[in-house]
PDB file of C-alpha atoms in Angstrom:
ATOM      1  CA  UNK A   1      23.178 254.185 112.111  1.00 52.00           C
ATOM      2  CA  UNK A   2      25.748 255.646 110.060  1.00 59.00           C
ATOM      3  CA  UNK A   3      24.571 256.859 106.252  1.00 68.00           C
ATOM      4  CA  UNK A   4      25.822 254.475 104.033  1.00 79.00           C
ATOM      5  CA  UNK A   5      28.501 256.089 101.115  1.00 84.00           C
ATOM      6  CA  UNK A   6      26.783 256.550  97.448  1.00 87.00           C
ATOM      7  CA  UNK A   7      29.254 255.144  94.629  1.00 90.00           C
ATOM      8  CA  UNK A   8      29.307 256.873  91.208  1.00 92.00           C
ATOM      9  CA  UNK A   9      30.762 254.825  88.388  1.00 92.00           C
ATOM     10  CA  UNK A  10      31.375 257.163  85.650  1.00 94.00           C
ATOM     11  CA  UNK A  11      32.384 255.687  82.251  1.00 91.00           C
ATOM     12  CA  UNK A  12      33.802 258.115  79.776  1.00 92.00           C
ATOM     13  CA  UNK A  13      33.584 255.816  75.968  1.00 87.00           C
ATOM     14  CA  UNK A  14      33.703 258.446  73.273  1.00 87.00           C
ATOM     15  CA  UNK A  15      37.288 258.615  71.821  1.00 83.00           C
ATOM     16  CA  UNK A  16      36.921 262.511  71.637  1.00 85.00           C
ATOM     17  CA  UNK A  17      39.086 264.042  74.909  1.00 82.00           C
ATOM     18  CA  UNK A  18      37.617 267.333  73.654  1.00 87.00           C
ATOM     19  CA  UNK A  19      34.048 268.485  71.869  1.00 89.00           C
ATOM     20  CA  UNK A  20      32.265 264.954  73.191  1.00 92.00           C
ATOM     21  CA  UNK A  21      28.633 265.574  73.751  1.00 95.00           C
ATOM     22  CA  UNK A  22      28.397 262.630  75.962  1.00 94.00           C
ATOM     23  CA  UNK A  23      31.812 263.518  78.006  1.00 93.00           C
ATOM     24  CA  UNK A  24      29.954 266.945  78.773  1.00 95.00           C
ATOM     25  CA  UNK A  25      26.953 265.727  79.617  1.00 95.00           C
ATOM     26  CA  UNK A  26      28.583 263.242  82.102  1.00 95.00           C
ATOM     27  CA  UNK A  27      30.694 265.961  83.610  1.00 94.00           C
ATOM     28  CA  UNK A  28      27.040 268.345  84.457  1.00 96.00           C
ATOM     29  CA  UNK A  29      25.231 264.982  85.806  1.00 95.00           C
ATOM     30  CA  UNK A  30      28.568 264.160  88.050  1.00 94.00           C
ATOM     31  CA  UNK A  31      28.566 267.514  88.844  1.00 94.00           C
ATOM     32  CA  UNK A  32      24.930 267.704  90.313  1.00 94.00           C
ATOM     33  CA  UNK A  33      25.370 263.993  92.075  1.00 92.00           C
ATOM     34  CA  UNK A  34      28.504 265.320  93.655  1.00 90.00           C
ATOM     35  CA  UNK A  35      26.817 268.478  94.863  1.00 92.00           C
ATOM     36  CA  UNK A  36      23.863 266.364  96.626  1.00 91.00           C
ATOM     37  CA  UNK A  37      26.005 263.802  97.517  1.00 90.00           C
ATOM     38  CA  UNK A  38      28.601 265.383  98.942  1.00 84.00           C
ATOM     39  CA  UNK A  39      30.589 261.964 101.048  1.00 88.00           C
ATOM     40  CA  UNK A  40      30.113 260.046  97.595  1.00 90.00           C
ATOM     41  CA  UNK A  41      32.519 258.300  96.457  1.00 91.00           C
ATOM     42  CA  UNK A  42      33.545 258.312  92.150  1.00 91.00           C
ATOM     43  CA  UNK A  43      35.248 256.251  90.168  1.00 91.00           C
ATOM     44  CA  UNK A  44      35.955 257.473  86.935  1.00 91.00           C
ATOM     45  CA  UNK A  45      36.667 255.064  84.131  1.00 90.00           C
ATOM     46  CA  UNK A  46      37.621 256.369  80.390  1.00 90.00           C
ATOM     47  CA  UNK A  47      37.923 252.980  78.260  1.00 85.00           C
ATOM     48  CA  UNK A  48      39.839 254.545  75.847  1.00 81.00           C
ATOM     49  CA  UNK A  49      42.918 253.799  78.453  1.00 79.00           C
ATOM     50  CA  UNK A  50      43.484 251.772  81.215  1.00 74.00           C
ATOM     51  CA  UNK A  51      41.074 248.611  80.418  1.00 78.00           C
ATOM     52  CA  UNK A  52      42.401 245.733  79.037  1.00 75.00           C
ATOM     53  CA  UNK A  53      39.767 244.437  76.310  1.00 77.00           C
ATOM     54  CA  UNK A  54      38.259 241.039  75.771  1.00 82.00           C
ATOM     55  CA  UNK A  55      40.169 238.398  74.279  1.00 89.00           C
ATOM     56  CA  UNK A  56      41.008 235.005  73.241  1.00 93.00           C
ATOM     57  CA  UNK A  57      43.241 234.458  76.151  1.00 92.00           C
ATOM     58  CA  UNK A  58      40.751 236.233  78.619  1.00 91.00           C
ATOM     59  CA  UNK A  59      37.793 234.208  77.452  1.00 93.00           C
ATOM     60  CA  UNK A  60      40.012 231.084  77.735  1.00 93.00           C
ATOM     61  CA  UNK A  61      41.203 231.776  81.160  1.00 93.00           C
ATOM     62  CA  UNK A  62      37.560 232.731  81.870  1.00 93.00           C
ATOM     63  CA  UNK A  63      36.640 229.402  80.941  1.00 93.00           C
ATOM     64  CA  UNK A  64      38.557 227.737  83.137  1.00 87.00           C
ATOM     65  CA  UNK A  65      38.037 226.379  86.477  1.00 92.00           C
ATOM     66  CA  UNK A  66      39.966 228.554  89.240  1.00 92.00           C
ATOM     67  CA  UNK A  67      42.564 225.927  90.474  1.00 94.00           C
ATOM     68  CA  UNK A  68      43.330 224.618  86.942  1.00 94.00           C
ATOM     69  CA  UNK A  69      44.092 228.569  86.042  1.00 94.00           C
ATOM     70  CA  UNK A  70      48.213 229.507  85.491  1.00 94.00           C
ATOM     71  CA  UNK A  71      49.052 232.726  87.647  1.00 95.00           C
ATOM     72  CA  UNK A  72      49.136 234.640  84.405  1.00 92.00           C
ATOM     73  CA  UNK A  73      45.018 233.368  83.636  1.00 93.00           C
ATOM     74  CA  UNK A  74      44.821 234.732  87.145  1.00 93.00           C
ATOM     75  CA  UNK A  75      46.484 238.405  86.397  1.00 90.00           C
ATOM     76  CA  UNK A  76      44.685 238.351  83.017  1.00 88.00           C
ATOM     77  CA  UNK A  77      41.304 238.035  84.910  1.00 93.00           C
ATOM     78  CA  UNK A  78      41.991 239.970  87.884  1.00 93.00           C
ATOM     79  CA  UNK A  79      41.333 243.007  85.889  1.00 88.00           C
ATOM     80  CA  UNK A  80      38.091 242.063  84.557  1.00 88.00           C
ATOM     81  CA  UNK A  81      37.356 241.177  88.558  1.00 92.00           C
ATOM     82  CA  UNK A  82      37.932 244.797  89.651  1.00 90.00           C
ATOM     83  CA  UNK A  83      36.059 246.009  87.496  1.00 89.00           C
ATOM     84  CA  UNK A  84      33.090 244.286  88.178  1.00 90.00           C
ATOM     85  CA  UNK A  85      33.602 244.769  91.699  1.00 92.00           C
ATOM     86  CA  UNK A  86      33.363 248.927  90.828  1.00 88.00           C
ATOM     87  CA  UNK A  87      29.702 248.114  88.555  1.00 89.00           C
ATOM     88  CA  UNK A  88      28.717 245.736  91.739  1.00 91.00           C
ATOM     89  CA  UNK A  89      28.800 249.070  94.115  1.00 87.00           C
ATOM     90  CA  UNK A  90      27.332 251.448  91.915  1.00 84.00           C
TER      91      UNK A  90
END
């Protein structure tokens, strides 16, 4: 039985690209994980770019059954969708 693959969801939040305690600290504990888990995969998410944030028109569209949603509801959620998907399999 093949091993199954480890995923890593690193989330980077501070708004400091430089001098952030907590983006250090992330980068030694990825560090180890990647050095015991060597066929993990990581996804590396930095929410000061790159995620769309909650809104009106996101919580409407949310709301929403799926066949009443408009194909824009759709894109606006499909984000939101992925990313869940990437918390699911860590």
């Amino acid at each position: 039985m093949a091993a199954e693959t480890v995923s890593i969801l690193r989330i980077d939040s501070s708004m400091r690209q430089h001098g952030s305690v907590s983006r250090d600290l992330a980068e030694v504990t990825v560090a180890k994980l990647r050095a015991e888990l060597a066929d993990s995969e990581i996804v590396w998410r930095d929410l000061k770019s790159g995620v769309g944030h909650v809104n009106s028109a996101w919580r409407d569209a949310s709301l929403g059954t799926a066949a009443a949603r408009s194909a824009e509801e759709r894109a606006l959620l499909a984000q939101s969708d992925a990313l869940k998907a990437e918390v699911e399999r860590a």
